[in-house]
CSV table of C-alpha atoms and ligand atoms in Angstrom, one decimal:
chain,number,residue,atom,x,y,z
R,1,MET,CA,59.3,90.9,11.5
R,2,THR,CA,56.6,92.3,9.2
R,3,ASP,CA,52.8,92.7,9.7
R,4,ALA,CA,50.0,94.4,7.8
R,5,SER,CA,50.5,97.8,9.5
R,6,GLU,CA,54.2,98.2,8.6
R,7,HIS,CA,53.8,99.9,5.3
R,8,ALA,CA,50.5,101.6,5.8
R,9,PHE,CA,52.1,105.1,5.7
R,10,SER,CA,54.9,106.8,3.9
R,11,THR,CA,56.3,108.5,6.9
R,12,GLU,CA,57.0,112.2,6.5
R,13,VAL,CA,59.8,113.8,8.5
R,14,GLN,CA,59.4,117.6,9.0
R,15,GLU,CA,61.7,120.0,10.7
R,16,ALA,CA,59.7,121.2,13.6
R,17,ASP,CA,60.5,124.9,12.8
R,18,ALA,CA,59.4,124.6,9.1
R,19,PRO,CA,56.4,126.8,8.3
R,20,GLY,CA,53.1,124.9,8.9
R,21,ALA,CA,54.8,121.9,10.6
R,22,LEU,CA,53.2,122.4,14.0
R,23,GLY,CA,49.8,123.0,12.5
R,24,GLN,CA,50.1,119.9,10.4
R,25,ALA,CA,50.9,117.9,13.5
R,26,ALA,CA,48.0,119.3,15.4
R,27,GLU,CA,45.6,118.7,12.5
R,28,LEU,CA,46.6,115.0,12.3
R,29,LEU,CA,46.3,114.6,16.0
R,30,ALA,CA,42.8,116.2,16.0
R,31,GLN,CA,41.9,113.6,13.3
R,32,GLY,CA,42.9,110.8,15.6
R,33,GLN,CA,46.2,110.1,13.8
R,34,LEU,CA,49.6,109.5,15.4
R,35,VAL,CA,52.5,112.0,15.3
R,36,ALA,CA,56.0,111.5,16.8
R,37,LEU,CA,57.2,114.6,18.7
R,38,PRO,CA,60.3,115.5,20.5
R,39,THR,CA,60.2,115.9,24.3
R,40,GLU,CA,63.1,116.8,26.6
R,41,THR,CA,63.3,113.1,27.7
R,42,VAL,CA,62.9,111.0,24.5
R,43,TYR,CA,60.8,111.3,21.4
R,44,GLY,CA,57.1,110.5,22.1
R,45,LEU,CA,54.5,108.9,19.9
R,46,ALA,CA,51.5,111.1,20.5
R,47,ALA,CA,47.7,110.6,20.1
R,48,ASP,CA,44.6,112.3,21.4
R,49,ALA,CA,44.3,110.9,24.9
R,50,ARG,CA,40.5,111.3,24.9
R,51,SER,CA,40.0,109.0,22.0
R,52,PRO,CA,40.2,105.2,22.4
R,53,GLU,CA,40.5,104.7,18.6
R,54,ALA,CA,43.5,107.1,18.4
R,55,VAL,CA,45.2,105.6,21.4
R,56,ALA,CA,44.7,102.0,20.0
R,57,ARG,CA,46.8,103.1,17.0
R,58,ILE,CA,49.7,103.8,19.5
R,59,PHE,CA,49.6,100.2,20.8
R,60,GLU,CA,49.4,98.8,17.2
R,61,ALA,CA,52.3,100.9,15.8
R,62,LYS,CA,54.6,100.1,18.7
R,63,GLY,CA,53.5,96.4,19.1
R,64,ARG,CA,53.0,97.4,22.8
R,65,PRO,CA,51.3,94.9,25.2
R,66,ALA,CA,47.9,96.2,26.2
R,67,GLY,CA,48.9,95.8,29.9
R,68,ASN,CA,51.4,98.6,29.7
R,69,PRO,CA,49.8,102.1,30.4
R,70,LEU,CA,50.7,105.4,28.7
R,71,ILE,CA,51.7,108.7,30.1
R,72,VAL,CA,49.3,111.6,29.4
R,73,HIS,CA,51.0,114.8,28.5
R,74,ILE,CA,49.5,118.2,29.4
R,75,ASP,CA,50.6,121.8,29.2
R,76,SER,CA,49.1,123.2,32.4
R,77,VAL,CA,48.0,122.2,35.9
R,78,GLU,CA,44.4,122.9,34.7
R,79,MET,CA,44.7,120.4,31.9
R,80,ALA,CA,46.2,117.9,34.3
R,81,GLU,CA,43.3,118.4,36.7
R,82,GLY,CA,40.9,117.5,33.8
R,83,CYS,CA,42.7,114.1,33.5
R,84,VAL,CA,42.6,113.1,37.2
R,85,ALA,CA,39.9,112.5,39.8
R,86,ALA,CA,42.0,114.1,42.6
R,87,TRP,CA,44.8,116.7,42.7
R,88,PRO,CA,46.4,116.2,46.2
R,89,ARG,CA,48.7,118.8,47.8
R,90,ALA,CA,51.8,116.6,47.0
R,91,ALA,CA,50.9,116.9,43.3
R,92,ALA,CA,50.6,120.7,43.5
R,93,GLN,CA,53.9,120.9,45.3
R,94,LEU,CA,55.7,118.7,42.8
R,95,ALA,CA,54.2,120.4,39.8
R,96,GLY,CA,55.3,123.7,41.3
R,97,ALA,CA,58.9,122.4,41.8
R,98,PHE,CA,59.4,120.3,38.6
R,99,TRP,CA,56.9,121.1,35.9
R,100,PRO,CA,57.5,121.6,33.0
R,101,GLY,CA,60.0,118.8,33.3
R,102,PRO,CA,60.8,115.0,33.4
R,103,LEU,CA,58.5,114.0,36.2
R,104,SER,CA,55.3,111.9,35.7
R,105,LEU,CA,52.8,111.7,38.5
R,106,VAL,CA,50.4,108.7,38.9
R,107,LEU,CA,47.0,109.8,40.3
R,108,PRO,CA,43.4,108.5,40.3
R,109,LYS,CA,42.1,108.8,36.8
R,110,ALA,CA,39.2,110.9,35.6
R,111,ASP,CA,36.3,109.4,33.5
R,112,SER,CA,37.5,111.5,30.6
R,113,ILE,CA,40.6,109.3,30.2
R,114,PRO,CA,39.6,106.0,28.4
R,115,ASP,CA,40.6,102.7,29.9
R,116,ILE,CA,42.9,101.8,27.1
R,117,VAL,CA,45.3,104.7,28.1
R,118,THR,CA,45.7,103.3,31.6
R,119,ALA,CA,45.7,99.6,30.6
R,120,GLY,CA,42.4,99.1,32.4
R,121,GLY,CA,43.7,100.6,35.7
R,122,LYS,CA,42.1,103.3,37.9
R,123,THR,CA,45.2,105.4,37.9
R,124,VAL,CA,46.7,107.7,35.2
R,125,ALA,CA,50.2,109.1,34.8
R,126,VAL,CA,50.4,112.8,33.9
R,127,ARG,CA,53.4,114.9,32.8
R,128,CYS,CA,54.0,118.4,31.6
R,129,PRO,CA,56.9,118.2,29.1
R,130,ALA,CA,59.5,120.9,28.8
R,131,HIS,CA,60.1,121.0,25.1
R,132,PRO,CA,59.0,124.0,23.0
R,133,VAL,CA,57.8,121.8,20.1
R,134,PHE,CA,55.7,119.5,22.3
R,135,SER,CA,54.3,122.5,24.2
R,136,ALA,CA,53.4,124.3,21.0
R,137,VAL,CA,51.6,121.3,19.6
R,138,LEU,CA,49.7,120.9,22.9
R,139,ALA,CA,48.7,124.5,22.8
R,140,LYS,CA,47.4,124.2,19.2
R,141,CYS,CA,45.5,121.0,20.1
R,142,GLY,CA,44.0,122.1,23.4
R,143,PHE,CA,43.5,118.5,24.5
R,144,PRO,CA,45.9,116.1,26.4
R,145,LEU,CA,48.2,113.8,24.4
R,146,ALA,CA,48.9,110.2,25.4
R,147,ALA,CA,52.5,109.6,24.4
R,148,PRO,CA,54.8,106.7,25.2
R,149,SER,CA,58.3,106.6,23.7
R,150,ALA,CA,58.3,106.5,19.9
R,151,ASN,CA,60.0,103.1,19.5
R,152,ARG,CA,58.8,99.6,18.9
R,153,SER,CA,57.9,97.9,22.1
R,154,ASN,CA,60.9,96.8,24.3
R,155,ARG,CA,63.5,98.5,22.0
R,156,VAL,CA,65.7,101.5,23.0
R,157,SER,CA,63.8,104.8,23.2
R,158,PRO,CA,64.6,107.3,20.4
R,159,THR,CA,66.5,110.5,21.2
R,160,ARG,CA,66.7,111.7,17.6
R,161,ALA,CA,64.2,111.8,14.8
R,162,GLU,CA,66.2,109.3,12.7
R,163,HIS,CA,65.9,106.7,15.6
R,164,VAL,CA,62.1,107.1,15.3
R,165,VAL,CA,62.2,106.6,11.5
R,166,ASP,CA,64.4,103.5,11.9
R,167,GLN,CA,61.8,101.8,14.2
R,168,LEU,CA,58.4,103.3,13.1
R,169,GLY,CA,59.0,104.3,9.5
R,170,GLY,CA,56.0,103.1,7.4
R,171,ARG,CA,53.8,102.8,10.5
R,172,ILE,CA,53.0,106.5,11.3
R,173,PRO,CA,52.3,109.5,9.0
R,174,LEU,CA,54.5,112.2,10.6
R,175,VAL,CA,57.6,112.8,12.7
R,176,LEU,CA,58.5,116.3,13.8
R,177,ASP,CA,62.3,116.7,14.0
R,178,GLY,CA,63.3,118.9,16.9
R,179,GLY,CA,66.9,117.7,17.1
R,180,ALA,CA,68.5,115.6,19.9
R,181,CYS,CA,66.7,115.3,23.2
R,182,ASP,CA,68.3,117.2,26.1
R,183,ILE,CA,67.7,114.7,29.0
R,184,GLY,CA,68.0,111.5,26.9
R,185,ILE,CA,66.2,109.0,29.1
R,186,GLU,CA,62.6,108.5,30.2
R,187,SER,CA,60.9,110.5,32.9
R,188,THR,CA,60.9,109.8,36.6
R,189,VAL,CA,57.5,108.1,37.5
R,190,LEU,CA,56.1,108.7,41.0
R,191,ASP,CA,52.9,107.1,42.3
R,192,LEU,CA,50.9,109.4,44.5
R,193,THR,CA,47.9,107.1,45.0
R,194,GLY,CA,49.1,105.2,48.1
R,195,ASP,CA,49.8,106.3,51.7
R,196,THR,CA,53.5,107.0,50.9
R,197,PRO,CA,54.6,108.5,47.5
R,198,THR,CA,56.4,105.7,45.7
R,199,LEU,CA,59.1,105.9,43.0
R,200,LEU,CA,58.0,103.5,40.2
R,201,ARG,CA,60.7,104.4,37.7
R,202,PRO,CA,63.9,106.4,38.4
R,203,GLY,CA,64.8,109.3,36.1
R,204,MET,CA,66.8,112.5,36.0
R,205,ILE,CA,64.5,114.1,38.6
R,206,LEU,CA,66.3,112.3,41.5
R,207,LEU,CA,64.9,110.5,44.5
R,208,GLY,CA,66.7,113.1,46.7
R,209,GLN,CA,65.0,115.9,44.9
R,210,LEU,CA,61.6,114.3,45.5
R,211,GLN,CA,62.4,113.7,49.1
R,212,ALA,CA,63.5,117.3,49.5
R,213,VAL,CA,59.9,118.4,48.5
R,214,LEU,CA,57.8,115.6,50.1
R,215,GLY,CA,59.8,114.2,52.9
R,216,GLN,CA,59.3,110.4,52.8
R,217,VAL,CA,59.4,108.7,49.3
R,218,ALA,CA,59.4,104.9,49.0
R,219,THR,CA,61.0,103.0,46.1
R,220,ALA,CA,59.0,100.2,44.4
R,221,LYS,CA,60.5,96.8,44.2
R,222,PRO,CA,60.1,95.2,40.8
R,223,PRO,CA,57.7,92.2,41.1
R,224,ALA,CA,59.3,88.7,40.8
R,225,ALA,CA,58.7,87.2,37.3
R,226,ALA,CA,56.0,84.7,38.4
R,227,GLU,CA,54.2,87.1,40.7
R,228,PRO,CA,50.9,88.5,39.3
R,229,LEU,CA,51.2,92.3,38.6
R,230,LYS,CA,49.4,94.4,41.2
R,231,SER,CA,49.1,97.4,38.9
R,232,PRO,CA,50.1,98.2,35.4
R,233,GLY,CA,53.4,100.0,34.9
R,234,GLN,CA,55.2,97.4,37.0
R,235,LEU,CA,56.3,95.3,34.1
R,236,GLN,CA,59.9,94.3,34.2
R,237,GLN,CA,60.4,96.1,31.0
R,238,HIS,CA,63.5,95.9,28.8
R,239,TYR,CA,65.0,98.8,27.0
R,240,SER,CA,67.2,96.6,24.8
R,241,PRO,CA,69.4,97.2,21.8
R,242,ARG,CA,69.6,94.4,19.3
R,243,ALA,CA,73.0,93.5,20.5
R,244,LYS,CA,73.5,91.5,23.7
R,245,LEU,CA,74.4,94.0,26.4
R,246,ILE,CA,76.6,92.9,29.3
R,247,LEU,CA,77.4,94.9,32.4
R,248,VAL,CA,81.0,94.1,33.2
R,249,GLU,CA,81.7,93.4,36.8
R,250,GLY,CA,85.2,94.0,37.9
R,251,ASN,CA,88.1,94.6,35.6
R,252,LEU,CA,87.2,95.6,32.0
R,253,ASP,CA,90.7,94.8,30.8
R,254,VAL,CA,90.3,91.1,31.5
R,255,VAL,CA,87.1,90.8,29.4
R,256,LEU,CA,88.6,92.9,26.6
R,257,GLY,CA,91.5,90.4,26.3
R,258,GLN,CA,88.9,87.8,25.0
R,259,ALA,CA,86.8,90.2,22.9
R,260,ASP,CA,86.3,89.7,19.1
R,261,VAL,CA,85.6,92.1,16.3
R,262,MET,CA,81.8,92.3,16.9
R,263,VAL,CA,82.2,93.5,20.4
R,264,HIS,CA,81.7,97.2,21.2
R,265,VAL,CA,82.5,98.9,24.5
R,266,ILE,CA,80.7,101.7,26.3
R,267,ALA,CA,83.0,103.3,28.9
R,268,ARG,CA,83.8,106.6,30.6
R,269,THR,CA,87.6,106.0,30.1
R,270,ALA,CA,89.8,106.0,27.0
R,271,ALA,CA,90.3,102.9,24.8
R,272,PRO,CA,93.4,100.8,25.4
R,273,PRO,CA,96.0,101.5,22.7
R,274,ALA,CA,95.3,98.4,20.5
R,275,TRP,CA,91.5,98.7,20.6
R,276,ALA,CA,89.6,99.7,17.3
R,277,SER,CA,88.3,103.2,18.1
R,278,GLU,CA,85.0,102.8,16.2
R,279,ARG,CA,84.1,100.0,18.6
R,280,TRP,CA,84.9,102.1,21.7
R,281,HIS,CA,82.2,104.5,22.7
R,282,ARG,CA,83.5,106.9,25.3
R,283,LEU,CA,80.7,108.6,27.3
R,284,PRO,CA,81.1,111.6,29.6
R,285,ASP,CA,81.8,111.2,33.3
R,286,SER,CA,78.8,113.3,34.5
R,287,ALA,CA,75.4,111.5,34.8
R,288,GLY,CA,73.5,114.2,32.9
R,289,ASP,CA,75.8,114.2,29.9
R,290,PHE,CA,76.0,110.3,30.0
R,291,ALA,CA,72.2,110.1,29.9
R,292,ARG,CA,72.0,112.6,27.0
R,293,GLU,CA,74.3,110.4,24.9
R,294,LEU,CA,73.5,106.8,26.1
R,295,TYR,CA,70.6,105.9,23.8
R,296,ASP,CA,72.2,107.4,20.7
R,297,THR,CA,75.2,105.3,21.4
R,298,LEU,CA,73.1,102.1,21.8
R,299,HIS,CA,71.4,102.9,18.5
R,300,ARG,CA,74.8,103.5,16.9
R,301,CYS,CA,76.1,100.1,18.2
R,302,ASP,CA,73.1,98.4,16.6
R,303,ARG,CA,73.7,100.3,13.3
R,304,LEU,CA,77.3,99.3,13.3
R,305,GLY,CA,76.3,95.6,13.6
R,306,ALA,CA,77.5,95.1,17.2
R,307,GLU,CA,76.7,91.6,18.5
R,308,THR,CA,77.8,92.3,22.0
R,309,ILE,CA,78.1,95.6,24.0
R,310,LEU,CA,80.2,95.6,27.1
R,311,VAL,CA,79.4,98.4,29.5
R,312,GLN,CA,81.8,99.5,32.2
R,313,PRO,CA,80.1,99.6,35.7
R,314,LEU,CA,78.5,102.9,36.6
R,315,PRO,CA,79.3,104.8,39.8
R,316,ASP,CA,77.1,104.5,42.9
R,317,GLY,CA,74.9,107.5,44.0
R,318,ASP,CA,71.5,109.0,43.4
R,319,GLU,CA,72.4,110.8,40.1
R,320,TRP,CA,73.3,107.5,38.4
R,321,ALA,CA,70.3,105.5,39.7
R,322,ALA,CA,68.2,105.9,36.5
R,323,LEU,CA,71.1,105.0,34.3
R,324,ARG,CA,71.9,101.9,36.4
R,325,ASP,CA,68.2,101.0,36.1
R,326,ARG,CA,68.0,101.3,32.3
R,327,LEU,CA,71.3,99.4,31.8
R,328,ASN,CA,70.2,96.7,34.2
R,329,ARG,CA,66.9,96.3,32.2
R,330,ALA,CA,68.8,96.3,28.9
R,331,ALA,CA,71.3,93.7,30.0
R,332,GLU,CA,71.0,90.0,29.3
R,333,VAL,CA,70.1,88.2,32.5
H,401,AMP,P1,57.0,105.0,28.2
H,401,AMP,O1,56.3,106.3,28.0
H,401,AMP,O2,57.1,104.1,27.0
H,401,AMP,O3,58.3,105.2,28.9
H,401,AMP,O4,56.1,104.1,29.2
H,401,AMP,C1,55.3,104.7,30.1
H,401,AMP,C2,55.6,104.2,31.5
H,401,AMP,O5,55.0,105.0,32.5
H,401,AMP,C3,55.0,102.8,31.8
H,401,AMP,O6,55.8,101.7,31.3
H,401,AMP,C4,54.9,102.8,33.3
H,401,AMP,O7,56.2,102.5,33.8
H,401,AMP,C5,54.6,104.2,33.6
H,401,AMP,N1,53.1,104.4,33.8
H,401,AMP,C6,52.3,105.0,33.0
H,401,AMP,N2,51.0,105.0,33.5
H,401,AMP,C7,51.1,104.4,34.7
H,401,AMP,C8,50.1,104.1,35.8
H,401,AMP,N3,48.9,104.4,35.7
H,401,AMP,N4,50.6,103.4,36.8
H,401,AMP,C9,51.9,103.1,37.0
H,401,AMP,N5,52.8,103.4,36.0
H,401,AMP,C10,52.4,104.0,34.9
H,402,MG,MG1,58.9,103.3,26.3
């Protein structure tokens, strides 16, 4: 698919530790331009969160629907408090326990945050990222940065600079390359605006960890397809590779017997003897390591021309919940 914005820029990729790279990023952001930056979760596509014009460029570059709100990134509780209309005790406790880190808090928004950031809603998601490059750029800017994942809408989030260039090359002026992301999947999103804190998106800050701090935490049910959305951020979003992704139920061997050469497999076990090794992607058996490698593996399957990706079922348990969520959303239904 092409459109007018696709070749508006010749995208520069800078090593984040190259002299002047952080300053160049901050300068572009201060001018209302977009910069892709590493975070510990996935690469983010950042813009000045105070500027509706700058934030509009995010939606345009990603092809993101206007109804899907952005997370605002801050580098201190003080900066977070400038983005929200209330800072409840639960927010202070969670920030103390998990910031900087992969937890986004949904709170009533302050007037300083333009409506386009929150998709017209009265709430805003704020997060303090734990990546030295993102923190350094925030410190140079001194203003909050709206940053969704730096991919085209509905595609797999980038965990390396080259994934960003694959999807947004020609659409943005600068990518800072900070290497591979440590967490590898998007942040946990927790809504603190209702009577009970509610998990909107699972992540690697686990439900059990939130409950240990807050006591009761509810989990949001995704709305049925035909049901009108009560709030933004409830979209049944897909995080899909180009290939058709199938979660295998039951015995993987039975499905493999019928598989052709365009089929790739993601599993935590070794390939059967006759299976072509370049189409077998063995991921680690611990949830944290699996998360770190998953999106890179999905991007690699796409690059290798996979038509179908078979994924071995994941274990039960809290630490795999976010991975089950992402794979369920990526799967063909
Ligand atoms: P991304 O940064 O691309 O992973 O997308 C940001 C996600 O954060 C959205 O898709 C929502 O799930 C969530 N989000 C951001 N702002 C809000 C909000 N105000 N209310 C509920 N969810 C939000
Ligand atoms: Mg995203």
